[in-house]
CSV table of C-alpha atoms and ligand atoms in Angstrom, one decimal:
chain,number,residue,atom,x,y,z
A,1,UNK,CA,68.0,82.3,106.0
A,2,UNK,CA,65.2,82.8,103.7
A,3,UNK,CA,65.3,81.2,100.3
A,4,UNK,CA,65.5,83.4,97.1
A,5,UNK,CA,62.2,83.2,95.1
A,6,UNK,CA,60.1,84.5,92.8
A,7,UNK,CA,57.5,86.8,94.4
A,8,UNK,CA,54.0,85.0,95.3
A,9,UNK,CA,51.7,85.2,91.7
A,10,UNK,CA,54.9,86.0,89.4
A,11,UNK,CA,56.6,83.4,87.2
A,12,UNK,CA,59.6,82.7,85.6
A,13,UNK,CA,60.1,82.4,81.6
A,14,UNK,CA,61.9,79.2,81.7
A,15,UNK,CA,64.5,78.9,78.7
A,16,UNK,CA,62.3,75.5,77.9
A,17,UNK,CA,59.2,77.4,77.5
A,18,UNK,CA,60.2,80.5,76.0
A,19,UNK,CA,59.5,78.9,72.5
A,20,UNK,CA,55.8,79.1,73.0
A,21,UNK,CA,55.9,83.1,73.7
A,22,UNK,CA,58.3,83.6,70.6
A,23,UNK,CA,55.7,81.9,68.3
A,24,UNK,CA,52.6,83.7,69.6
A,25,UNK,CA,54.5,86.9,68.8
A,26,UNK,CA,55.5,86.4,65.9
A,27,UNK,CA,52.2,85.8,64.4
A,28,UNK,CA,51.0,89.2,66.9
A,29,UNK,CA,53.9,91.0,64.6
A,30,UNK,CA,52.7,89.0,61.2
A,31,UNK,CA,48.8,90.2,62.1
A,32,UNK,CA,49.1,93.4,63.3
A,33,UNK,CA,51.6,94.2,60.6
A,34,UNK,CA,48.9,93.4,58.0
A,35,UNK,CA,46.5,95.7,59.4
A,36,UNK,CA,49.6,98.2,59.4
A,37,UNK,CA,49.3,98.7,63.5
A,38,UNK,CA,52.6,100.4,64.5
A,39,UNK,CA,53.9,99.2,68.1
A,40,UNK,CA,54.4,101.8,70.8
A,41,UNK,CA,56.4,101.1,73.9
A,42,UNK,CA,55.4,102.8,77.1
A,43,UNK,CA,57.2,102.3,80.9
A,44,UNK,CA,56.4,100.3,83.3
A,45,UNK,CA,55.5,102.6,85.9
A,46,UNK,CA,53.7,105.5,85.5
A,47,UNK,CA,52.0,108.6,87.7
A,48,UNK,CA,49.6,106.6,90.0
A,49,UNK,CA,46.6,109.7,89.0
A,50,UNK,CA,46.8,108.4,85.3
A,51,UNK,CA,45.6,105.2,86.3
A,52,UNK,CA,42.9,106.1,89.1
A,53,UNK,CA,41.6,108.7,86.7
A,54,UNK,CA,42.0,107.0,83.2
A,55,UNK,CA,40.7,103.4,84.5
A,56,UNK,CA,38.3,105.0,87.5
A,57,UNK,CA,38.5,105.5,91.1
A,58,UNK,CA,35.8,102.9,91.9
A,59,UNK,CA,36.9,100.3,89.7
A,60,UNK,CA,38.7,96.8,91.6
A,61,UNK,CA,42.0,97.8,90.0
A,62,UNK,CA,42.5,101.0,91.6
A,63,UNK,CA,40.9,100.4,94.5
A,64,UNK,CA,42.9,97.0,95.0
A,65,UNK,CA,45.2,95.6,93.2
A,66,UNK,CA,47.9,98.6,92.2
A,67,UNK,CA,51.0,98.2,93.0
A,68,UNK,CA,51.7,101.9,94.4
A,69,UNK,CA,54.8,103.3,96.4
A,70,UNK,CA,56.1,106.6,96.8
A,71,UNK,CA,59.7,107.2,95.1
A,72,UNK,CA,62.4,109.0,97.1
A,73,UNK,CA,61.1,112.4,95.8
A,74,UNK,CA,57.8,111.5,97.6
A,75,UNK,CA,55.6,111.3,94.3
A,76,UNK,CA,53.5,108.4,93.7
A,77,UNK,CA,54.0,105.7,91.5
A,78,UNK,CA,52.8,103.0,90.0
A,79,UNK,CA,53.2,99.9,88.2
A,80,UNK,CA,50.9,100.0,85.0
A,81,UNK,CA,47.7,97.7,85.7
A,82,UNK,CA,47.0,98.1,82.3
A,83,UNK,CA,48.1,99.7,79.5
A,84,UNK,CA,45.2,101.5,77.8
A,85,UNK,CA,45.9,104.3,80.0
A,86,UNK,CA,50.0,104.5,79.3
A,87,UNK,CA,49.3,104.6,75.7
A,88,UNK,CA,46.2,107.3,75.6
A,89,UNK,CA,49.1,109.2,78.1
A,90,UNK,CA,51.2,108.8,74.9
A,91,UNK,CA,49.5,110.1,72.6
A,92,UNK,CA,48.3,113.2,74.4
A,93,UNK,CA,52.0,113.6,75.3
A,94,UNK,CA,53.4,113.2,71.8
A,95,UNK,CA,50.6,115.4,70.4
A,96,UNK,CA,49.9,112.3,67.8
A,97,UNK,CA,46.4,113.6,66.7
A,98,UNK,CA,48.7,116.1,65.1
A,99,UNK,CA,50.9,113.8,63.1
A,100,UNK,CA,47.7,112.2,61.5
A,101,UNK,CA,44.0,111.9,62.6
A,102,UNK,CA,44.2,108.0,63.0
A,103,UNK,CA,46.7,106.0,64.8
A,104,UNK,CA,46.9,102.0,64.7
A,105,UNK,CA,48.9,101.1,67.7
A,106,UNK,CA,49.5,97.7,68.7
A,107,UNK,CA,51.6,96.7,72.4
A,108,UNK,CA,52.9,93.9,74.3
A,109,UNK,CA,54.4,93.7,78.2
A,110,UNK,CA,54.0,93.2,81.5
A,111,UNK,CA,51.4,94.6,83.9
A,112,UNK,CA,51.0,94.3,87.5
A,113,UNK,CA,47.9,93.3,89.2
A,114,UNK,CA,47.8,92.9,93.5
A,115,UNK,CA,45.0,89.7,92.8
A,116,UNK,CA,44.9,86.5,94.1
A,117,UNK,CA,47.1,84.2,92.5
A,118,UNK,CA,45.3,81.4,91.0
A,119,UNK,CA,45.8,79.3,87.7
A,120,UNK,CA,45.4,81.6,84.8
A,121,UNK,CA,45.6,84.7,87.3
A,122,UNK,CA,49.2,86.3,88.3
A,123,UNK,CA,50.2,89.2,89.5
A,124,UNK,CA,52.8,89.9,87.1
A,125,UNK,CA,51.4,88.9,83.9
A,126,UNK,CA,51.4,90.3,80.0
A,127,UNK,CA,48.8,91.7,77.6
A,128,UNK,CA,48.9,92.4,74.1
A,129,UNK,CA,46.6,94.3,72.5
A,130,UNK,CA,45.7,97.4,70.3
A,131,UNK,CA,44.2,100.8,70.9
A,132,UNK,CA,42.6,102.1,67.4
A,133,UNK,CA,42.4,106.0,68.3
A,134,UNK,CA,40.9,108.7,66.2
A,135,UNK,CA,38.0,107.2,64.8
A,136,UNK,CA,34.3,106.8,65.7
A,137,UNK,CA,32.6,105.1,63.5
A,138,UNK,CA,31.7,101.0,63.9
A,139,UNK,CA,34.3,100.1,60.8
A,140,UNK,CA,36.9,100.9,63.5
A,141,UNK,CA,35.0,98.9,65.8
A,142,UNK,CA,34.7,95.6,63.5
A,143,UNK,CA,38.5,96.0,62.5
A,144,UNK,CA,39.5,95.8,66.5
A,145,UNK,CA,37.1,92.5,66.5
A,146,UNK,CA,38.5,91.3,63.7
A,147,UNK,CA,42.3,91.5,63.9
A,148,UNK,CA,41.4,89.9,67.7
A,149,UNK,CA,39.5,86.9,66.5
A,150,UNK,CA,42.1,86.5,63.8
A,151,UNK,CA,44.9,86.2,65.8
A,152,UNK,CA,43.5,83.3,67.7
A,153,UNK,CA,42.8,81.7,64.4
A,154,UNK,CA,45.9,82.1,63.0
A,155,UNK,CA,47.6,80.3,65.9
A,156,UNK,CA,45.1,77.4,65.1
A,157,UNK,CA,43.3,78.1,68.8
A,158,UNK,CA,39.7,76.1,67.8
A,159,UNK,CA,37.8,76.5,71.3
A,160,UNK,CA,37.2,80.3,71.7
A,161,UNK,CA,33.8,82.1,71.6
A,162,UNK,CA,33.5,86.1,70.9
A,163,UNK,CA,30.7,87.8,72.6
A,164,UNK,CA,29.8,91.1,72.1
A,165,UNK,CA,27.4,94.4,73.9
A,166,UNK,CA,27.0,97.8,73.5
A,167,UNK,CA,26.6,99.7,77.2
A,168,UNK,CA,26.0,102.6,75.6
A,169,UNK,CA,27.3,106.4,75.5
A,170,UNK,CA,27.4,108.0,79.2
A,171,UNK,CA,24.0,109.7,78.8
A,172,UNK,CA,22.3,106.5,78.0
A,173,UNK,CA,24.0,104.6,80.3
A,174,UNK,CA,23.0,107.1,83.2
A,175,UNK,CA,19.6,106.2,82.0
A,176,UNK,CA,20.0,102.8,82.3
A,177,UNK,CA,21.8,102.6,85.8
A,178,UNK,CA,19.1,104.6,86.9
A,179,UNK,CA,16.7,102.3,85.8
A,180,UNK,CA,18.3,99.2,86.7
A,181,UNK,CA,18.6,100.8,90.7
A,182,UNK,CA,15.2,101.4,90.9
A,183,UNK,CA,14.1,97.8,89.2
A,184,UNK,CA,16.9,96.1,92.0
A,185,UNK,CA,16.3,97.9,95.0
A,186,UNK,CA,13.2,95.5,95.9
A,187,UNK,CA,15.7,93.1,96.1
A,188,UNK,CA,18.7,94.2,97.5
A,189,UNK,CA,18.2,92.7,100.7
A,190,UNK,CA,18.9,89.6,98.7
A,191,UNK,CA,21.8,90.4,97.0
A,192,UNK,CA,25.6,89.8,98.7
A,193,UNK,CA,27.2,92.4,100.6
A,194,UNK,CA,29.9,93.9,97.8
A,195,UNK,CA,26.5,94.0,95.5
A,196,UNK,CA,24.9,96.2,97.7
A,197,UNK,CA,27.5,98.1,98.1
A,198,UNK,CA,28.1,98.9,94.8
A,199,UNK,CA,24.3,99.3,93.9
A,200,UNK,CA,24.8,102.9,94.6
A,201,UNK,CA,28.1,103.2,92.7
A,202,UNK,CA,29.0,101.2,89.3
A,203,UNK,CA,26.0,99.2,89.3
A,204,UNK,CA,26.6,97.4,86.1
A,205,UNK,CA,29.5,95.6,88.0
A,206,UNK,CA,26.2,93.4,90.0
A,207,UNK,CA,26.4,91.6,86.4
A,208,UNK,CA,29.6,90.2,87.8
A,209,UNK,CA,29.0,89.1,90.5
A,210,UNK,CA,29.6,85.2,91.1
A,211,UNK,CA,27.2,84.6,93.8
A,212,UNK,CA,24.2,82.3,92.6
A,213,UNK,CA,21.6,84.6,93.9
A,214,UNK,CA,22.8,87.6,93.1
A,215,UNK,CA,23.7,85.6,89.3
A,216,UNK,CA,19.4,84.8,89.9
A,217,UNK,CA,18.3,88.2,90.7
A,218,UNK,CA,20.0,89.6,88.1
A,219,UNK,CA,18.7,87.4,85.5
A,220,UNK,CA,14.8,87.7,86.7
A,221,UNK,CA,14.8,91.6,87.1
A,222,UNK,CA,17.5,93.5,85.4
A,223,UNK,CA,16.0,95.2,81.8
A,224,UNK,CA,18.2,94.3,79.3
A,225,UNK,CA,21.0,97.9,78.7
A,226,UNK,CA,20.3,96.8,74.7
A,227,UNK,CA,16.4,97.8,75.2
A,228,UNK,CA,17.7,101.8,76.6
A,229,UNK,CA,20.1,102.4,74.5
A,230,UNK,CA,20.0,105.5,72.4
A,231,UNK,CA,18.6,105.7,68.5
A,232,UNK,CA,22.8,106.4,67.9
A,233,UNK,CA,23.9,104.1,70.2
A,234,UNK,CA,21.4,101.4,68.9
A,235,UNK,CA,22.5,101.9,65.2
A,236,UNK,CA,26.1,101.9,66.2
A,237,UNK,CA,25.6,98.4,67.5
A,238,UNK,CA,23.5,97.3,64.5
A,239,UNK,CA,26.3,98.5,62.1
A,240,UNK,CA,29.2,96.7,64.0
A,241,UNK,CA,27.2,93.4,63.4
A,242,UNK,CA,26.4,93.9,60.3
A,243,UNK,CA,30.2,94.5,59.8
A,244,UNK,CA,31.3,91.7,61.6
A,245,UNK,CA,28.6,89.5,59.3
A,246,UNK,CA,30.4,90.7,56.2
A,247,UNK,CA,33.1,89.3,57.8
A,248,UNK,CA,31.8,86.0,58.5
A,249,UNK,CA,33.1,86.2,62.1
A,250,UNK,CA,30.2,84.6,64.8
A,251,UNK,CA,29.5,86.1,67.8
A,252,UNK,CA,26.9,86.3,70.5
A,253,UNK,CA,25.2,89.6,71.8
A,254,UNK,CA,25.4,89.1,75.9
A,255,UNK,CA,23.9,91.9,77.2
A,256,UNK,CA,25.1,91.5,80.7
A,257,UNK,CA,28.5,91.8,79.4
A,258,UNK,CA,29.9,95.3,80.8
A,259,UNK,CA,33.4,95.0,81.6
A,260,UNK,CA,35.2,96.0,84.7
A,261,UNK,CA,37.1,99.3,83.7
A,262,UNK,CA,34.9,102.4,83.9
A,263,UNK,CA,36.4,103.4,80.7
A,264,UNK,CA,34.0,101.9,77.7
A,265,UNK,CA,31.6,102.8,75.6
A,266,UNK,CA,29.5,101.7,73.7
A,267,UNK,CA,30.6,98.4,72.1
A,268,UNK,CA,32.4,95.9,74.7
A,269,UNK,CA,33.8,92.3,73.5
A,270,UNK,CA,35.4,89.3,75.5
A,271,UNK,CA,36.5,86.5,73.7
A,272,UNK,CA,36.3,83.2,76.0
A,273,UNK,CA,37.8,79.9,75.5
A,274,UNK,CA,35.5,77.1,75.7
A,275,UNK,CA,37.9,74.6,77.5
A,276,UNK,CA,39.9,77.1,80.6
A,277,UNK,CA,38.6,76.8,84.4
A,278,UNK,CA,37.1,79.8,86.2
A,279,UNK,CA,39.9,82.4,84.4
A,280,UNK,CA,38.2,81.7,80.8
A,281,UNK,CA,38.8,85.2,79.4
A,282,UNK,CA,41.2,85.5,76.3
A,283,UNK,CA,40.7,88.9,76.0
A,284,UNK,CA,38.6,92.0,76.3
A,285,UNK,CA,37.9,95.4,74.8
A,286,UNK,CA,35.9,98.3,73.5
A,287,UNK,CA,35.6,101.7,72.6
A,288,UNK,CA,36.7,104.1,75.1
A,289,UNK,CA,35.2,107.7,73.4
A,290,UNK,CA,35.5,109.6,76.5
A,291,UNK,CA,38.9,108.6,78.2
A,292,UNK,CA,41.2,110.4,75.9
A,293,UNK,CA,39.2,113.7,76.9
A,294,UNK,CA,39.3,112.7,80.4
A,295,UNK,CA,43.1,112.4,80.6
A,296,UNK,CA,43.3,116.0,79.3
A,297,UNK,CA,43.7,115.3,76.0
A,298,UNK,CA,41.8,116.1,72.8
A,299,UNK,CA,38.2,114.8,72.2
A,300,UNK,CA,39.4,111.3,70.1
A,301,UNK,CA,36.8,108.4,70.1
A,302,UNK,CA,38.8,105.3,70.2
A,303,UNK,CA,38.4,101.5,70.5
A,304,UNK,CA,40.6,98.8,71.1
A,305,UNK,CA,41.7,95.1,73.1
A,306,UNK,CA,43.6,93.9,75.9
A,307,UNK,CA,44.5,90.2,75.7
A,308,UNK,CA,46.6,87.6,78.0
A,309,UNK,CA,49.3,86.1,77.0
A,310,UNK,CA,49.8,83.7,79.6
A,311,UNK,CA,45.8,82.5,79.3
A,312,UNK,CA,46.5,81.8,75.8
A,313,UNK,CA,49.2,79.6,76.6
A,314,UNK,CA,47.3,77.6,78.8
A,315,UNK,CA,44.4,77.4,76.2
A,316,UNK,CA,46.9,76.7,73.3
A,317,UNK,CA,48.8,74.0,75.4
A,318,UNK,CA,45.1,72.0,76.1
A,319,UNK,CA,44.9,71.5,72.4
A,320,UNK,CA,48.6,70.7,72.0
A,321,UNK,CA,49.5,73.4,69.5
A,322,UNK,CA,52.9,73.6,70.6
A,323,UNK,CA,53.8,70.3,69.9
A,324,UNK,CA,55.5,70.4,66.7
A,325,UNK,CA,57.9,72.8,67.8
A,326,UNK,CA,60.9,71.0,66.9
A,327,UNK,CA,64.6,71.4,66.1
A,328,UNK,CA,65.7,75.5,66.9
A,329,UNK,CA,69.3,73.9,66.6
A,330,UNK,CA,70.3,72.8,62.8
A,331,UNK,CA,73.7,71.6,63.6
A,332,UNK,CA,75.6,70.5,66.7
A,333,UNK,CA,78.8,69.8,65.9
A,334,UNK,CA,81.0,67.5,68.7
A,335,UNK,CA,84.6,68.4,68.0
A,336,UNK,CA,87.4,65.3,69.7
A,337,UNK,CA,90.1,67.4,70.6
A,338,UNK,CA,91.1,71.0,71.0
A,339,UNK,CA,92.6,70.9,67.3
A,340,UNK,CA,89.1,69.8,65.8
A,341,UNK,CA,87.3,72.4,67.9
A,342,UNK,CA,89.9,75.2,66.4
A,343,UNK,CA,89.4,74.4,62.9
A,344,UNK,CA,85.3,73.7,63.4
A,345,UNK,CA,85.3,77.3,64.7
A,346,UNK,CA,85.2,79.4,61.5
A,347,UNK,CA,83.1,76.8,59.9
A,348,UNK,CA,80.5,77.4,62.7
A,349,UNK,CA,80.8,80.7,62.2
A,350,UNK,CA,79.9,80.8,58.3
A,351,UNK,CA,77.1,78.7,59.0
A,352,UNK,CA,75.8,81.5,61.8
A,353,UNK,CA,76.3,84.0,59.2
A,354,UNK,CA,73.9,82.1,56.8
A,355,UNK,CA,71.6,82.2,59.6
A,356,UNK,CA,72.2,79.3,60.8
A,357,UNK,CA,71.9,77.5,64.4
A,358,UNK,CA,75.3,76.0,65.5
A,359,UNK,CA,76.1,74.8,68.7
A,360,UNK,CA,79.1,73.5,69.3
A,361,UNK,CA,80.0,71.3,72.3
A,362,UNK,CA,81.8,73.4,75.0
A,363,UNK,CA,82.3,70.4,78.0
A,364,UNK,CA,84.9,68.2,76.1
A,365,UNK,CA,82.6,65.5,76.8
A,366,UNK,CA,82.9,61.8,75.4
A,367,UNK,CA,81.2,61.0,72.3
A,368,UNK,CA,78.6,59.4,73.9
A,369,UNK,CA,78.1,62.2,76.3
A,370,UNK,CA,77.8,64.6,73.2
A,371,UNK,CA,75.4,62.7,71.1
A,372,UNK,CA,73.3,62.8,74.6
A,373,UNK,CA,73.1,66.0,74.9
A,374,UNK,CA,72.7,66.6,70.6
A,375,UNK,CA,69.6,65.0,71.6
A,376,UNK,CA,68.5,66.8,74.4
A,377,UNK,CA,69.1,70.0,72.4
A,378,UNK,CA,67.0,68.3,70.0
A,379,UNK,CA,69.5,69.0,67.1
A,380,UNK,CA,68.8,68.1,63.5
A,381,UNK,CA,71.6,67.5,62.4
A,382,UNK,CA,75.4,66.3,64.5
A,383,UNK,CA,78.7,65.4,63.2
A,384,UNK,CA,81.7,64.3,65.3
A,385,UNK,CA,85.0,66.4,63.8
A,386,UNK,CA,88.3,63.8,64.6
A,387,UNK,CA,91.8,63.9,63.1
A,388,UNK,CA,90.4,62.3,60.4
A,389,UNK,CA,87.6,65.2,59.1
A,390,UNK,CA,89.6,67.7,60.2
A,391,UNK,CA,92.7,66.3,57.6
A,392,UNK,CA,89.9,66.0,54.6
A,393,UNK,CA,87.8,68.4,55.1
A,394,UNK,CA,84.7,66.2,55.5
A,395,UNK,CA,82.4,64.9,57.6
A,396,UNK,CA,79.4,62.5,58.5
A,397,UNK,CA,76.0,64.4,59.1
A,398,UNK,CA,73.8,62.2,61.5
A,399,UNK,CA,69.9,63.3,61.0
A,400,UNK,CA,68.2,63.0,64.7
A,401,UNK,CA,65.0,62.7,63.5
A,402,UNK,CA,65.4,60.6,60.7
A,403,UNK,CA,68.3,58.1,61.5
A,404,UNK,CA,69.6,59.3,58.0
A,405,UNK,CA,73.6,59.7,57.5
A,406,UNK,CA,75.0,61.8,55.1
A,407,UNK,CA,78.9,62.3,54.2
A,408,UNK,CA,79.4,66.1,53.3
A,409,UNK,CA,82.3,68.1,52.4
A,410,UNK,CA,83.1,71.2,54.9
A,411,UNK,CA,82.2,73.9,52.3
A,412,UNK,CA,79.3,72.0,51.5
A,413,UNK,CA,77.3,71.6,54.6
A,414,UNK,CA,74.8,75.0,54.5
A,415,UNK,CA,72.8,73.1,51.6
A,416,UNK,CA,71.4,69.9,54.0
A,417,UNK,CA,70.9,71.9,56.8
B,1,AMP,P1,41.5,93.2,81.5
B,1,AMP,O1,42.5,94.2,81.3
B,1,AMP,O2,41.1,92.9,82.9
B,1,AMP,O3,40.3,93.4,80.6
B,1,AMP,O4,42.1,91.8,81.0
B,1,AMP,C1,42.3,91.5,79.6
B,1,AMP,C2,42.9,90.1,79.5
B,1,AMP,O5,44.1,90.1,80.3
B,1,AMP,C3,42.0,89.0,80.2
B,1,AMP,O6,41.1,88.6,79.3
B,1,AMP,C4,43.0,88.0,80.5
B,1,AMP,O7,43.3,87.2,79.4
B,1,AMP,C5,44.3,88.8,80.9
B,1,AMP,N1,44.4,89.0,82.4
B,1,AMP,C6,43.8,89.9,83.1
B,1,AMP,N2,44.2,89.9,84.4
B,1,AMP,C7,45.0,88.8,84.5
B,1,AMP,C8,45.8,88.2,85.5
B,1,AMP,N3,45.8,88.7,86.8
B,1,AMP,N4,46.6,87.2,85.2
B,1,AMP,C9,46.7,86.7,83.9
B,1,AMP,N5,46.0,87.2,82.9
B,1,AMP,C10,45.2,88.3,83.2
């Protein structure tokens, strides 16, 4: 018989790990909190025509890695690739853009991608990010940047880079593609088959591309899009860096950067760390002005980011900021006898009610045995209850970390821990 496993690209949480997720979102809650971003919460599966029209028929998510399948009703489903879309369905739904003309929203959760599994690439994996909707000037634009980039700071992450573009509104973009076709076709019997494929359909996607020679052509004969874009667009752009210069935040202007979802406009941003293998995005986003409209909804600029949670694991891991993660148990308490693990009980229990972490032996194990496994729950502090404790009322605190003993009474205990 077949053994029971995790689906190929899809990973457990394991209980020894799940540390590193609960500090990275706490500081997402601390961060987006002091921005006031408000979290929204949207399924996990949604109408598969909200994703092929809200991220775009031609792009590589819709055309290959959705997860779709037909319910027992015969409608088609599927799971969210991303969540942009799910929350721009949200606020059309809910009719926000009547409760107030701007909405922070911040998210976190799983998404569902049918790629090939590689290290920093899964097929279940989780984003957090923020869509900034109602807004279209470049303030909204820095702010996105800048709650990004802090994040990543806060956590102490040193070996990230931000990078930054503007493709553009449509128009000018239609301008640009046009021009960038006629200023590739010379070449395009050099290029690699997907690139001239798409050279008649999202040709900004050649800038992908990981083949050398397309990488080549590319550089030697595509304008720059930052030379063709609009006077607006143009001063957009200039009045994003300038904000992000107030800011002191550093970037670098890559024009070639364009993104893979058909959604964006105008200014794009990736933030790459410095020491991950070939998956070296953090995060991406931009403003998406024209998807809201697109999905129905009313005509709302808006801008936001999308970024991995399991990538900036991996990065925070290579530069050991987990490390100090110490001690989630204050007190594990190894009771001798059934008596002692009666009377410990509603002294455990006070201590849970300060807010305490108790953990009290449940395996009747020898002494030895217990202060093993104190130590493998990497307690700070254990005390063995006997006949004796239990008849005074007192008891010998052993610090783990410290090799420091303490003799406390029972009442007493909640001010060392
Ligand atoms: P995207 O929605 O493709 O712009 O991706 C935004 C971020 O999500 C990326 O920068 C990665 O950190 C992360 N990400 C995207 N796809 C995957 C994947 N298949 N596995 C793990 N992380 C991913």
């Amino acid at each position: 018989m077949q053994k029971l496993r995790t689906i190929k690209g899809t990973h457990d949480i394991l209980p020894r790990d799940i540390y590193k997720w609960q500090k990275i979102e706490a500081v997402l809650r601390e961060i987006f909190l002091s921005y006031a971003y408000s979290e929204v919460r949207t399924p996990v599966f949604e109408k598969t025509s909200l994703f092929s029209r809200g991220v775009g028929e031609f792009s590589d998510i819709v055309r290959k890695e959705m997860y779709t399948f037909e319910d027992k009703g015969g409608e088609s489903l599927t799971l969210r690739p991303e969540l942009t879309a799910s929350v721009v369905r949200s606020y059309i739904q809910h009719h926000y853009n009547q409760e107030a003309p701007l909405h922070k929203l911040w998210y976190l959760g799983p998404l569902f991608r049918q790629e090939r599994p590689q290290a920093g690439r899964q097929r279940q994996f989780h984003q957090f990010g923020i869509e900034l909707i109602g807004s279209p000037h470049p303030e909204s634009d820095a702010e996105a940047i800048d709650v990004t980039c802090n994040i990543y700071r806060k956590l102490g992450l040193k070996n990230w880079k931000l990078y930054i573009n503007s493709i553009g509104s449509i128009d000018s973009r239609k301008e640009y593609m046009k021009i960038l076709r006629n200023d590739l076709k010379p070449h395009i019997d050099n290029l690699c088959q997907s690139c001239q494929e798409r050279i008649d359909g999202n040709i900004l996607r050649l800038f992908d591309c990981k083949n050398p020679q397309c990488a080549t052509i590319m550089q030697e004969h595509a304008p720059s899009i930052l030379d063709h874009l609009s006077k607006e667009d143009a001063e957009h752009f200039e009045q994003v860096k300038l904000l992000l210069d107030a800011n002191g935040i550093t970037y670098i202007v890559d024009p070639t950067m364009v993104r893979g979802l058909d959604y964006y406009t105008r200014t794009t941003f990736e933030i790459k760390g410095t020491a991950l293998g070939a998956q070296d995005a953090l995060c991406g986003g931009g403003r998406y002005d024209n998807l809201i409209s697109d999905l129905d909804g009313p005509d709302t600029p808006a801008v936001g980011f999308a970024a991995g949670m399991e990538r900036l694991i991996i990065a925070m891991d290579a530069e050991a900021l987990f490390e100090d993660e110490l001690n989630t148990v204050n007190l594990y308490i190894a009771p001798m006898n059934s008596h002692c693990l009666k009377a410990v009980l509603p002294l455990a229990q006070r201590l849970r009610e300060k807010g305490f972490s108790v953990y009290v032996e449940l395996l009747r194990r020898s002494v030895k045995a217990m202060m093993r496994d104190a130590n493998r729950q990497q307690a700070r502090w254990v005390t063995v209850i006997g006949d004796h404790e239990l008849e005074s009322k007192t008891m010998q605190l052993k610090n783990m970390n410290e090799n420091k003993k303490i003799d406390m009474v029972w009442d007493k205990v909640d001010t060392v821990l």
